[in-house]
XYZ file of C-alpha atoms in Angstrom:
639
model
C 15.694 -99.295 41.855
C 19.287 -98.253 41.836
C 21.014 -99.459 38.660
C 24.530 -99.889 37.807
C 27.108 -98.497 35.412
C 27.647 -100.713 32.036
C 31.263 -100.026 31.048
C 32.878 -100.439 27.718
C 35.886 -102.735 27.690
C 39.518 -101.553 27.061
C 40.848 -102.250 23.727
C 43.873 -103.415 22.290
C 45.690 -106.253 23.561
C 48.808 -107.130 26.300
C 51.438 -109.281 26.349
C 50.929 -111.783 29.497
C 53.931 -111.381 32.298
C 54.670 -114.000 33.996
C 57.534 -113.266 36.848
C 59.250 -116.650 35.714
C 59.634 -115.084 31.943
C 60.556 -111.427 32.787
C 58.310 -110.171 30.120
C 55.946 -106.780 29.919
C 52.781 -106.224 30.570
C 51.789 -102.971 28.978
C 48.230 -102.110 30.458
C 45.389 -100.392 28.039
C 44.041 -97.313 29.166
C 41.462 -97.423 31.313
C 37.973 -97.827 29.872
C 35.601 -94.572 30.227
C 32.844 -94.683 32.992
C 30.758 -92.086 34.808
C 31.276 -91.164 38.235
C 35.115 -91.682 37.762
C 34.657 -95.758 37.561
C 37.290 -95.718 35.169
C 38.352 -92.796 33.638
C 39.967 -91.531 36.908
C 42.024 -94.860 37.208
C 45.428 -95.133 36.237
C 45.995 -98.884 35.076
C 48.665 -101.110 37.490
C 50.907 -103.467 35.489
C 54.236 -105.212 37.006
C 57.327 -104.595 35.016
C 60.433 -106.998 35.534
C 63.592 -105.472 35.724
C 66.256 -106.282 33.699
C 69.173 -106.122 35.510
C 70.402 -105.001 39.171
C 71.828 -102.158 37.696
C 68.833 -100.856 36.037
C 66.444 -102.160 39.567
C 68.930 -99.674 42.065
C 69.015 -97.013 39.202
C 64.886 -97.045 38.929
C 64.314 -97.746 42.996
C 66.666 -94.967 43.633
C 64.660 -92.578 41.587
C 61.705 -93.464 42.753
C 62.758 -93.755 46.493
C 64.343 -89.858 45.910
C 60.965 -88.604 44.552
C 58.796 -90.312 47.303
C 60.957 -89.242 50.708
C 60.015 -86.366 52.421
C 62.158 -84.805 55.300
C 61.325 -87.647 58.210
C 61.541 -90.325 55.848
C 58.608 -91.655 53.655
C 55.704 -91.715 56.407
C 52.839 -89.150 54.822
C 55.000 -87.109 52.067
C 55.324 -89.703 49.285
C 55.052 -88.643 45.809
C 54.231 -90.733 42.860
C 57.141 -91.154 40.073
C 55.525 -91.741 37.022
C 56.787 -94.378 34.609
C 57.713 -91.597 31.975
C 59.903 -90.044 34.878
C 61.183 -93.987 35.840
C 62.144 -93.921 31.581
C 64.083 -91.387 31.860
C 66.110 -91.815 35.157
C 66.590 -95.560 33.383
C 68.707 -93.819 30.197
C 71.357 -91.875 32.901
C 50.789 -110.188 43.984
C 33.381 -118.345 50.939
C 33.255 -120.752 53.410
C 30.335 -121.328 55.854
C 32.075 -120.849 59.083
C 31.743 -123.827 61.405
C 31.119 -125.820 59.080
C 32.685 -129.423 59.182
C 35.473 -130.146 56.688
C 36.712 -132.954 54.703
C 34.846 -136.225 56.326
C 36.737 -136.976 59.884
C 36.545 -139.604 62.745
C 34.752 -136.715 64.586
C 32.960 -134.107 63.404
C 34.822 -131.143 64.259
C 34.308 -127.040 63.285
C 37.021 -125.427 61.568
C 38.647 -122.375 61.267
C 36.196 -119.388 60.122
C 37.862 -118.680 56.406
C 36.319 -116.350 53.731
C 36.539 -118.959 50.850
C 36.002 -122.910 50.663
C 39.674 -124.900 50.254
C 41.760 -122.112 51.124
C 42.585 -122.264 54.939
C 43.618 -119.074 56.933
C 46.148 -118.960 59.785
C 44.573 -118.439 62.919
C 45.260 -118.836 67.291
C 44.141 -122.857 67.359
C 43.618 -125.705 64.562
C 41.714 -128.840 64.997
C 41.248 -131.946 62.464
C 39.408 -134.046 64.946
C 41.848 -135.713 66.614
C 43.510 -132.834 68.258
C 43.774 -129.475 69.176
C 46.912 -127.250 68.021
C 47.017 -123.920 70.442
C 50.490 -121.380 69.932
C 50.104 -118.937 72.935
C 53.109 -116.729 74.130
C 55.194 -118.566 71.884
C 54.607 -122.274 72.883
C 52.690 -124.756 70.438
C 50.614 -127.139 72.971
C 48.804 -130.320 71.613
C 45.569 -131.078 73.399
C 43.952 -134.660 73.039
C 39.964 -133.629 73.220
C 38.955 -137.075 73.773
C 41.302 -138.041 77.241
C 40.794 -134.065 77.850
C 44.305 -133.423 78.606
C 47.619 -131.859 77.202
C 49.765 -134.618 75.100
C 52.488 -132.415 73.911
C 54.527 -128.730 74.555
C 56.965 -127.339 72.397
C 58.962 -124.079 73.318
C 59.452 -121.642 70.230
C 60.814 -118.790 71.290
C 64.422 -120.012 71.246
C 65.112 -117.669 74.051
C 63.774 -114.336 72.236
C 61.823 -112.379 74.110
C 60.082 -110.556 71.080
C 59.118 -114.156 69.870
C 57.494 -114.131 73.825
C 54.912 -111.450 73.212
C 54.527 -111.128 69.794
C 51.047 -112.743 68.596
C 51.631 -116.166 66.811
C 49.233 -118.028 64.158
C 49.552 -121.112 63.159
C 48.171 -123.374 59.874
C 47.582 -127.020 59.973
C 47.951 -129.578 57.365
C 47.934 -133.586 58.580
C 51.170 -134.362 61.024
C 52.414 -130.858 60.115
C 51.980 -127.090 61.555
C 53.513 -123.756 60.198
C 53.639 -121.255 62.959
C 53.962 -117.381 61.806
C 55.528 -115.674 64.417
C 57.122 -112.164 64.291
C 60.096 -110.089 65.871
C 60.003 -106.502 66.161
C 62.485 -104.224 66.810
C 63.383 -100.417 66.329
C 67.025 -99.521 65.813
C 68.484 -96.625 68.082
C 68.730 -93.311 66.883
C 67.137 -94.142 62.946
C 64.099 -94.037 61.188
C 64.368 -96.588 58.642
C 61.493 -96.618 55.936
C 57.749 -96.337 56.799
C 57.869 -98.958 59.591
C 60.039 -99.961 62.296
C 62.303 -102.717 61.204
C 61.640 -106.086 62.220
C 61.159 -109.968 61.047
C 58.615 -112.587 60.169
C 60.191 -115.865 61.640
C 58.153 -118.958 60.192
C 58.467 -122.646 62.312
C 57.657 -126.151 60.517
C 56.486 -128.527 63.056
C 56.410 -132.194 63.076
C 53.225 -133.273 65.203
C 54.179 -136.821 65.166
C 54.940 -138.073 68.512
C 56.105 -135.064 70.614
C 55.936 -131.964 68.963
C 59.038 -131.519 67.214
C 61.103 -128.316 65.042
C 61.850 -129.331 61.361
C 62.869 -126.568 60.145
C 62.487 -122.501 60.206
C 62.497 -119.452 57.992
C 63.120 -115.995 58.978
C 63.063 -112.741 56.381
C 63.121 -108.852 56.745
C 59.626 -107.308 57.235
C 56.341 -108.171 58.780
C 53.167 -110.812 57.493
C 50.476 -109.181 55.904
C 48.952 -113.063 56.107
C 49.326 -116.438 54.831
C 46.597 -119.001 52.619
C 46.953 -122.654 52.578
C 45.834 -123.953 49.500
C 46.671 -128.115 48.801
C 49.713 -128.485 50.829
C 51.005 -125.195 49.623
C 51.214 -122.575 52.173
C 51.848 -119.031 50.765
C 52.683 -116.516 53.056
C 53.000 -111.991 51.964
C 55.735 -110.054 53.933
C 55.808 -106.420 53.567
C 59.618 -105.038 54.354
C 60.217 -101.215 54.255
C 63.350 -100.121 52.090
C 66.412 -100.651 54.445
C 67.344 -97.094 54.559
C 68.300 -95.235 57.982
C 67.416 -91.649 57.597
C 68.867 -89.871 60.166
C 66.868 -88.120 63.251
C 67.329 -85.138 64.696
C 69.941 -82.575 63.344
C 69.210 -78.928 62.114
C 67.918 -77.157 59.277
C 64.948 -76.367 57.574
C 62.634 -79.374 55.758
C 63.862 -78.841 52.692
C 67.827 -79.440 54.578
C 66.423 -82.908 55.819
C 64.951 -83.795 52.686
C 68.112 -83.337 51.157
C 70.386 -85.426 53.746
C 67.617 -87.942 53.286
C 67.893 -88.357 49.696
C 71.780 -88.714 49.992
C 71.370 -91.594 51.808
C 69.239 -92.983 49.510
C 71.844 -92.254 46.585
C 74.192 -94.342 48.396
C 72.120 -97.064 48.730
C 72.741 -100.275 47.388
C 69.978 -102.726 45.957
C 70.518 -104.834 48.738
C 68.125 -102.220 50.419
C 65.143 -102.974 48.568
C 65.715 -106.777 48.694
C 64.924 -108.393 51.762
C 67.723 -110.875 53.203
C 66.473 -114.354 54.617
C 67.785 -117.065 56.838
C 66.297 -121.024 56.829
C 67.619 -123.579 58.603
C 66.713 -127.887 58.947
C 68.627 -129.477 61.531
C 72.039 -128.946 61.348
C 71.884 -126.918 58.319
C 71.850 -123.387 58.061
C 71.354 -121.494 54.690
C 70.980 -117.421 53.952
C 70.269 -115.585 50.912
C 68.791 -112.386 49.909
C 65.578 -111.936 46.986
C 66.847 -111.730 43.562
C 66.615 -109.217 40.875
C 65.257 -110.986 38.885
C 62.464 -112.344 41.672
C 61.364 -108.894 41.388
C 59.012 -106.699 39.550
C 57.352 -103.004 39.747
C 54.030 -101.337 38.784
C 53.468 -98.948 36.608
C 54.208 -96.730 39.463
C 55.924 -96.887 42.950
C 57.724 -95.127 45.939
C 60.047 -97.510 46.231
C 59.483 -97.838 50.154
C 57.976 -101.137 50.251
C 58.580 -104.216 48.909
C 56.359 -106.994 49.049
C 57.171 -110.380 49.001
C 55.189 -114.042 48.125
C 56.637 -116.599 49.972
C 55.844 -120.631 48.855
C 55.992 -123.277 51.344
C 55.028 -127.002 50.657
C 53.896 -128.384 54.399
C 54.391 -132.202 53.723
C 58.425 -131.716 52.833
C 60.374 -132.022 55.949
C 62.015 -128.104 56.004
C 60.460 -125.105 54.610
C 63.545 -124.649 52.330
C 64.110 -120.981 50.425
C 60.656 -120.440 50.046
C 61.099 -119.549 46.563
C 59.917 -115.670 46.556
C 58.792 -113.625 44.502
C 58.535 -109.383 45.038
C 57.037 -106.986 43.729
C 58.007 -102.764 44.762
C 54.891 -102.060 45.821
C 52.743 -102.112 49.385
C 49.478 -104.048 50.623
C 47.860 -104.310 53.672
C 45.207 -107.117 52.738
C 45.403 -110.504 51.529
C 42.747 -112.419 49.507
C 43.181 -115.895 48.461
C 40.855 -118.722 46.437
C 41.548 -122.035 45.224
C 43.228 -120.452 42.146
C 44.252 -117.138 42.929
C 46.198 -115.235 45.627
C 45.294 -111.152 45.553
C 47.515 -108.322 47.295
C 45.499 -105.011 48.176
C 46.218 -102.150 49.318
C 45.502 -98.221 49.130
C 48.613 -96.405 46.888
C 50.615 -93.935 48.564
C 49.482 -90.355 48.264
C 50.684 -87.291 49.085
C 48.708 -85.800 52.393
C 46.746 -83.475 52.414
C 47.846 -80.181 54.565
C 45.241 -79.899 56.663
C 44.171 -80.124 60.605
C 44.031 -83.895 60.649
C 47.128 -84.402 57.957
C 44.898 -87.173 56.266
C 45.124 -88.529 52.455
C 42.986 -85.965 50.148
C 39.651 -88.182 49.311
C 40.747 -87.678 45.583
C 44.177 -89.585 46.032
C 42.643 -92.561 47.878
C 43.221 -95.582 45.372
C 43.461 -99.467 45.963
C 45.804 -100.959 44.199
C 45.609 -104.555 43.529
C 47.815 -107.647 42.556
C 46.279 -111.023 41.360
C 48.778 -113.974 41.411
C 47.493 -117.715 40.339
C 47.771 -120.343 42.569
C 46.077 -123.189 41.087
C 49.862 -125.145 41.298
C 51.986 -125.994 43.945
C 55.356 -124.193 43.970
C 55.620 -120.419 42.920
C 52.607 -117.756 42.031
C 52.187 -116.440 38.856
C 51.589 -112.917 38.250
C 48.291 -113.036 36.524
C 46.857 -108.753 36.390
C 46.591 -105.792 38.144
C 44.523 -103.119 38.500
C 42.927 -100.256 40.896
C 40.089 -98.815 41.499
C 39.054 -95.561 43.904
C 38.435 -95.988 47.423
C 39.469 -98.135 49.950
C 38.778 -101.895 51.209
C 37.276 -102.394 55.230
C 39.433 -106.141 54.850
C 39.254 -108.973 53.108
C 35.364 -109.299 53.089
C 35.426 -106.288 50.887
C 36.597 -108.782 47.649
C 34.969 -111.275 45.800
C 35.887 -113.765 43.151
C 32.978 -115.246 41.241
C 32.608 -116.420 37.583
C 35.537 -114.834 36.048
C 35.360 -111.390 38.089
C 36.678 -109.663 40.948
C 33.975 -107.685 42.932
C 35.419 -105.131 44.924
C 33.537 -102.868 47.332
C 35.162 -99.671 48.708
C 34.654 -96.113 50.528
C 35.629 -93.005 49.239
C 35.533 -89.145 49.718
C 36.032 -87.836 52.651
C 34.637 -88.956 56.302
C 35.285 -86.105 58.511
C 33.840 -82.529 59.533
C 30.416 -81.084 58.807
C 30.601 -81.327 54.700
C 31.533 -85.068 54.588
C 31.171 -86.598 51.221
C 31.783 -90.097 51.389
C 29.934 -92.676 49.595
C 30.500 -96.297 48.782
C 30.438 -98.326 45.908
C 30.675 -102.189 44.302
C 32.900 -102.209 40.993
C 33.429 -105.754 39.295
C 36.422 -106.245 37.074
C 37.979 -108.833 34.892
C 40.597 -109.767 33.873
C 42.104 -109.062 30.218
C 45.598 -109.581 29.436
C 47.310 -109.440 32.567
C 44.900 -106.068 33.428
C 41.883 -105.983 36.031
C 39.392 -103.954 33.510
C 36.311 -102.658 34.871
C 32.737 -103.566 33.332
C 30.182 -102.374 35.842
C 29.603 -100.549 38.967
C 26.726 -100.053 41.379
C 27.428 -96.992 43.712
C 26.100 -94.347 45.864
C 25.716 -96.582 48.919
C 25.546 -94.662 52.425
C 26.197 -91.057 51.277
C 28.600 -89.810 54.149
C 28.964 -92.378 55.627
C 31.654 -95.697 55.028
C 31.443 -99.468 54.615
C 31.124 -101.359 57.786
C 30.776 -105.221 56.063
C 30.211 -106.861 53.178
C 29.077 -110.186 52.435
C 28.968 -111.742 48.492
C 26.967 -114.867 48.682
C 27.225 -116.212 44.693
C 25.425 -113.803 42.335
C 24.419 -111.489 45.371
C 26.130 -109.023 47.536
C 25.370 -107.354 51.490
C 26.986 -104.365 51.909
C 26.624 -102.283 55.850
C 27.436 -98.817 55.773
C 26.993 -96.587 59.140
C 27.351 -93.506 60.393
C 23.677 -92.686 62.443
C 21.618 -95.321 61.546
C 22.547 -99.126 59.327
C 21.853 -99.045 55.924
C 21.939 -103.287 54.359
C 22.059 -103.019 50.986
C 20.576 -106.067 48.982
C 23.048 -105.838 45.786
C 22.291 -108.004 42.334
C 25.602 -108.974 40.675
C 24.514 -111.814 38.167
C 25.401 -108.924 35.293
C 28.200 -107.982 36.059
C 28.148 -105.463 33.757
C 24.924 -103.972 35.268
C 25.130 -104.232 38.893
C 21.801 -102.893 41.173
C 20.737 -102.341 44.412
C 17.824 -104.184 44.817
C 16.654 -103.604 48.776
C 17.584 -101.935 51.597
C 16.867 -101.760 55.204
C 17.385 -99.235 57.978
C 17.855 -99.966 61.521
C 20.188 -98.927 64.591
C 23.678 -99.486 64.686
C 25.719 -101.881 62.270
C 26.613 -104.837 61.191
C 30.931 -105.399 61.415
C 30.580 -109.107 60.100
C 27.784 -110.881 58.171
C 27.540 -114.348 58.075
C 25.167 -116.250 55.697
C 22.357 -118.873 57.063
C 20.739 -121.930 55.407
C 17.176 -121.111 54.297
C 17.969 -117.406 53.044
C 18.512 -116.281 56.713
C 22.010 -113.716 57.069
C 23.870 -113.050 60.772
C 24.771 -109.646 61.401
C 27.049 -109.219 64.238
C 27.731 -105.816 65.632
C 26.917 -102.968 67.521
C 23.323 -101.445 68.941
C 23.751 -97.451 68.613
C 21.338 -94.510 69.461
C 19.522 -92.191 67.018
C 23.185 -90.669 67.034
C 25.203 -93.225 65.978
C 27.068 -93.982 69.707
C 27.501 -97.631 70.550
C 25.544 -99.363 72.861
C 27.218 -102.968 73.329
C 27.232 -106.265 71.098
C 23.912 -106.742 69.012
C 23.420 -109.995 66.959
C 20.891 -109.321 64.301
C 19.138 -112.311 62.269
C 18.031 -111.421 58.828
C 15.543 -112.620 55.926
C 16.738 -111.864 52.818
C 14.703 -114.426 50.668
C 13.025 -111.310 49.384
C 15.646 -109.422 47.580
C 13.776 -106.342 47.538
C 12.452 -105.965 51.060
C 15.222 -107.473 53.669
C 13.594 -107.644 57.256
C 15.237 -108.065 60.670
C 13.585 -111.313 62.440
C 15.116 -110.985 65.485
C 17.939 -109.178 67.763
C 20.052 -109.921 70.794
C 21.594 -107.099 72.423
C 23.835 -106.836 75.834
C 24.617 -103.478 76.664
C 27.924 -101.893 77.530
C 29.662 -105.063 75.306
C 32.340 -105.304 73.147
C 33.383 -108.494 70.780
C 36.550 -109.233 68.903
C 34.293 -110.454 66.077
C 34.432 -106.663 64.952
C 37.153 -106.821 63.662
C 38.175 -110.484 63.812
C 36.086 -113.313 62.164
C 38.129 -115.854 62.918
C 36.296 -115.014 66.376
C 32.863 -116.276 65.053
C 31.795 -119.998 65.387
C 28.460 -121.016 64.091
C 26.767 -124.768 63.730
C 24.514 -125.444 61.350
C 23.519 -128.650 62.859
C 22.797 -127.427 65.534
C 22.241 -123.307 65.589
C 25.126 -123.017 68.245
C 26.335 -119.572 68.317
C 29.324 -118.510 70.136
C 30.912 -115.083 70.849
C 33.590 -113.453 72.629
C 31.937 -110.998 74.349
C 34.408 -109.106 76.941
C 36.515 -111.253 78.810
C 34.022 -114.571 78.188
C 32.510 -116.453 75.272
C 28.280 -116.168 74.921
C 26.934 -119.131 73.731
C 23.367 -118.405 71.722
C 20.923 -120.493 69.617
C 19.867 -119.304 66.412
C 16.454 -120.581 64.723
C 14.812 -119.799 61.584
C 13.390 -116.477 63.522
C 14.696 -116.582 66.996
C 17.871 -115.654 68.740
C 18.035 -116.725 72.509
C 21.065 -117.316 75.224
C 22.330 -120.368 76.026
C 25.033 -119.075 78.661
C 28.370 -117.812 79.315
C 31.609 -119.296 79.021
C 34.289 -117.869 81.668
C 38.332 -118.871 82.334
C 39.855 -118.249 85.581
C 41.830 -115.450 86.862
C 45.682 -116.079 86.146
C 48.413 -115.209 89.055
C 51.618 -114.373 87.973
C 54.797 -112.940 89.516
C 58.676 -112.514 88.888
C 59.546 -112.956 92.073
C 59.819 -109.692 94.168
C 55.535 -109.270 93.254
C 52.926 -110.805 91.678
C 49.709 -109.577 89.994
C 46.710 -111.408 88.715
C 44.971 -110.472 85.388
C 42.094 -112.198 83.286
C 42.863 -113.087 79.705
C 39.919 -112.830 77.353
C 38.536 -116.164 75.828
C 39.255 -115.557 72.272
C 38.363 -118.891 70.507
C 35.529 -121.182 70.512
C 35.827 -124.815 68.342
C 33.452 -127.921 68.462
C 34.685 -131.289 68.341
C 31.299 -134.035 68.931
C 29.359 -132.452 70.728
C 32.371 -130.379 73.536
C 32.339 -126.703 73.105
C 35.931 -125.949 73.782
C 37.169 -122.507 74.444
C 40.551 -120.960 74.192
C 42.612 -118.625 75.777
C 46.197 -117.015 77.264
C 45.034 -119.259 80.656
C 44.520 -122.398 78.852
C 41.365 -124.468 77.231
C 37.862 -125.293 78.511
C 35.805 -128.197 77.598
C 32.088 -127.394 78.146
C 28.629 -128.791 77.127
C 27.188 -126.385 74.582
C 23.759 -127.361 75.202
C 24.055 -125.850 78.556
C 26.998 -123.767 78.732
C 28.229 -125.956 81.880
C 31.933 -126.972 82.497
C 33.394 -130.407 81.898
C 37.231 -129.975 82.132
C 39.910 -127.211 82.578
C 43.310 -127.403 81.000
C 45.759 -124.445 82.566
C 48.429 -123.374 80.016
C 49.986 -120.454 82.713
């Protein structure tokens, strides 16, 4: 048996920061460990800053040490917080699953934890179905099978048109999470093109109906709904317009780059929003003193908290809070929001121009939500590696569980391996305590699944290694079992009666995919997990890959259904069996502008259950079918 790493805690003690007090957090070093659990680590702490003065003095330093000569994209450098001294003195739910008790049974949106909701392509609560496609909001009554109510949001914007749109739902009320992108002519500003995430609060009363909407520099990460508080994370590159093109050597363009940063203003690193309610219309800009830093930064991100309550009638300032730092994942519980994502390092000159496996680090921001109204910053820390999504964290009894990848994954000589490091949280610092690792040597995490005291963990490169992991220590995590089959797992769903879904792909003896595979699981017997049964279609492809929000499963009734290419498969899952039910399909749309038309197929990319109608969502509009049989019972064209 595989057994973990017991780590010693950090001593000495912190003073809590709190983003409404301003105070320091000064983390402890970072407790020793073997195989670099924690020794290697550098803690993350915020730091407020205590004027604007002293934010553009420590943002320009950092931004100067970070920018390369095209801008900050793969040649940032890491100012430490000695250097930032100096240049001072010149942030489990079982899918399908019915919610709170209803008129009608009804599924609900596939989200990782139970009482935080997710934003997603369609909402139900029973009595109707929410849909925002190509930037209109449509209200569907499932019982008269028809479309009460059509609402228009893009305002005339033809980004808002094509942009994807995601919506939450709370009672009469939906937020929509739209997003404008747009690349200004002849600059490269930041890491990312510039661009807006534009938020609509709609009242569902009646017709559908705009209350109010918010708009702020940079682009959703994601969004939790937690109570009737909807947070939402916006990552906004520094507004800084390097120039392109131009002569001279790269050390001549670094130069010219970092004189525009010197005559940046703070403004740059603060991201400017607009709300409006009726009439009104309000703007304003993040504060200094809404923001904070780690330990250490670039200063090419900033990253932003949003707070929304959905039963006021306008969304208001959304009362942010910032932080200089980057994340691409968010990970939210009743009581706590987390912002992850891998620190910038500088990349390595080789063939591929990739991150050295040595530099990759996650970096991670915990933020208590437990309140309506603002987060507060409750620790940081990071740990090696990085995170597949949001799967890849865990909170349970007092600790984070974080699994991650590192080393490196290409060429003859790889030497990745994966690993499953718990931390907790001591005065305003994610510590570790205990690691299990060596999981799929050279190869990288594919899933992960925490189910309580116990953890699944897919890695893949040939063949699929599930891991069995035993987390009730956490200071002395093990492997306890692991199985070996064909392809992989990309999302793992737990089943009553110790029974776990895999969904994924078949591959050969050489790792190459060979279409969707469903695999059913018994993992009653830590030690020796067994594969019951399989369903494979060859030459496939689902969305539930990489999107979960794709899955729908009934426990009631072991309805499985999954985009699969263009359509939605419709299986039935048993104690040991997996067998097909039938295929859902949508029509071909025709469209034209006039001088030709064309005619395309839009891939079904929801399934929901209200009673006992399967319907099924896409671009072309919404199917009601019998999920017993798979057979149609009404069409509703959107196009």
């Amino acid at each position: 048996m595989k057994r973990g790493t017991k780590l010693a805690t950090a001593s000495g003690s912190l003073v809590a920061l709190t983003l409404l007090a301003g105070s320091v957090a000064a983390p402890p070093p970072a407790p020793p460990g073997p195989g670099g659990v924690g020794s290697s680590m550098v803690p993350v702490g915020l730091v407020s800053f205590d004027s604007c003065a002293d934010a553009l003095t420590e943002l320009r330093a950092a931004a100067t040490a970070a920018v390369g000569p095209y801008g900050f994209a793969g040649e940032s450098v890491l100012l430490s917080d000695g250097a930032l001294g100096a240049a001072k003195s010149s942030a489990r739910t079982l899918a399908g699953a019915a919610g709170p008790a209803a008129e009608v049974a009804h599924s609900t949106t596939n989200n990782h934890e139970a009482g935080v909701d997710e934003p997603d392509l369609v909402k139900t609560d029973g009595r109707r179905i929410v849909t925002v496609t190509n930037g209109v909001l449509r209200v569907v009554d499932p019982v008269g099978r028809q479309l009460t109510g059509k609402l228009d949001l893009t305002d005339g914007r033809a980004e808002s048109y094509w942009a994807e749109q995601r919506l939450l739902l709370l009672g009469d009320r939906a937020l929509v999470l739209a997003a404008e992108v747009s690349t200004p002519a002849g600059s490269f500003r930041s890491t990312r093109p510039a661009g807006a995430t534009r938020l609509l609060l709609v009242d569902l009363t009646g017709d559908p109906r705009l209350l109010g909407t918010y708009r702020i520099q940079g682009h959703t990460v994601d969004a939790r709904l937690t109570g009737a508080t909807a947070r939402v994370a916006v990552r906004a590159g520094a507004q800084l317009e390097f120039p392109v093109g131009g002569k001279g050597s790269d050390r001549v363009r670094t130069e010219r780059n970092r004189k525009v940063i010197a005559r940046a203003g703070v403004e740059a690193w603060l991201p400017e929003y607009e709300w409006t309610a009726g009439g009104e219309r309000h703007t304003g800009r993040v504060g200094c003193d809404r923001l904070s830093r780690p330990e250490r930064m670039t200063g090419s991100t900033t990253l932003t908290v949003l707070s929304f309550d959905l039963t006021a009638d306008r969304l208001g300032d959304g009362d942010p809070v910032g932080v200089v730092a980057d994340a691409d994942t968010v990970y939210g519980t009743a009581t706590s929001l987390y912002l992850a994502g891998q620190r910038p390092a500088p990349m390595a000159r080789t063939a591929r121009w990739r991150p050295a496996p040595t530099d990759q680090v996650t970096e991670i921001y915990q933020f208590g939500t437990g309140t309506p109204g603002r987060p507060r910053f409750l620790a940081a820390g990071s740990v090696p590696g990085w995170l597949i999504n949001q799967y890849a964290l865990s909170e349970w009894d007092g600790h984070l569980r974080v699994a991650t990848t590192t080393g490196d994954l290409w060429g003859e000589g790889r030497t990745s391996e994966s690993a499953v490091r718990v931390l907790r949280r001591e005065a305003g610092a994610l510590v570790p305590v205990g690691m299990v690792g060596g999981l799929g040597r050279g190869e990288r995490i594919y899933s992960v699944r925490y189910l309580g005291p116990v953890a699944y963990v897919v890695t893949f490169r040939q063949t699929d290694p599930l891991y069995s992991l035993d987390l009730a220590d956490p200071t002395a995590p093990a492997v306890t079992g692991e199985l070996k089959i064909t392809g992989y797992s990309a999302y793992l769903h737990p089943l009553p009666d110790g029974r776990l879904l895999g969904v994924g792909q078949e591959a050969d003896r050489d790792g190459r995919a060979e279409g969707v595979q469903v695999s059913l699981f018994d993992v009653r017997d830590p030690a020796r997990p067994t594969r019951l049964n399989q369903w494979h279609l060859p030459r496939t492809w689902s969305s539930v890959d990489h999107d979960p929000h794709a899955f729908l499963y009934r426990p009631d009734t072991g309805l499985l259904a999954l985009p699969v290419n263009e359509g939605i498969r419709l299986l039935r899952v048993t104690a040991d069996t997996i067998s097909e039910i039938g295929a859902v399909t949508h029509p071909v749309v025709r469209q034209g502008d006039g001088r030709q038309s064309w005619t395309w197929k839009p891939p079904v990319r929801r399934a929901l259950v209200i009673g006992d109608v399967l319907w099924t969502v896409s671009e072309a509009g919404l199917r009601a079918s019998d999920p017993a049989t798979a057979q149609s019972l009404s069409w509703i064209a959107t196009t």
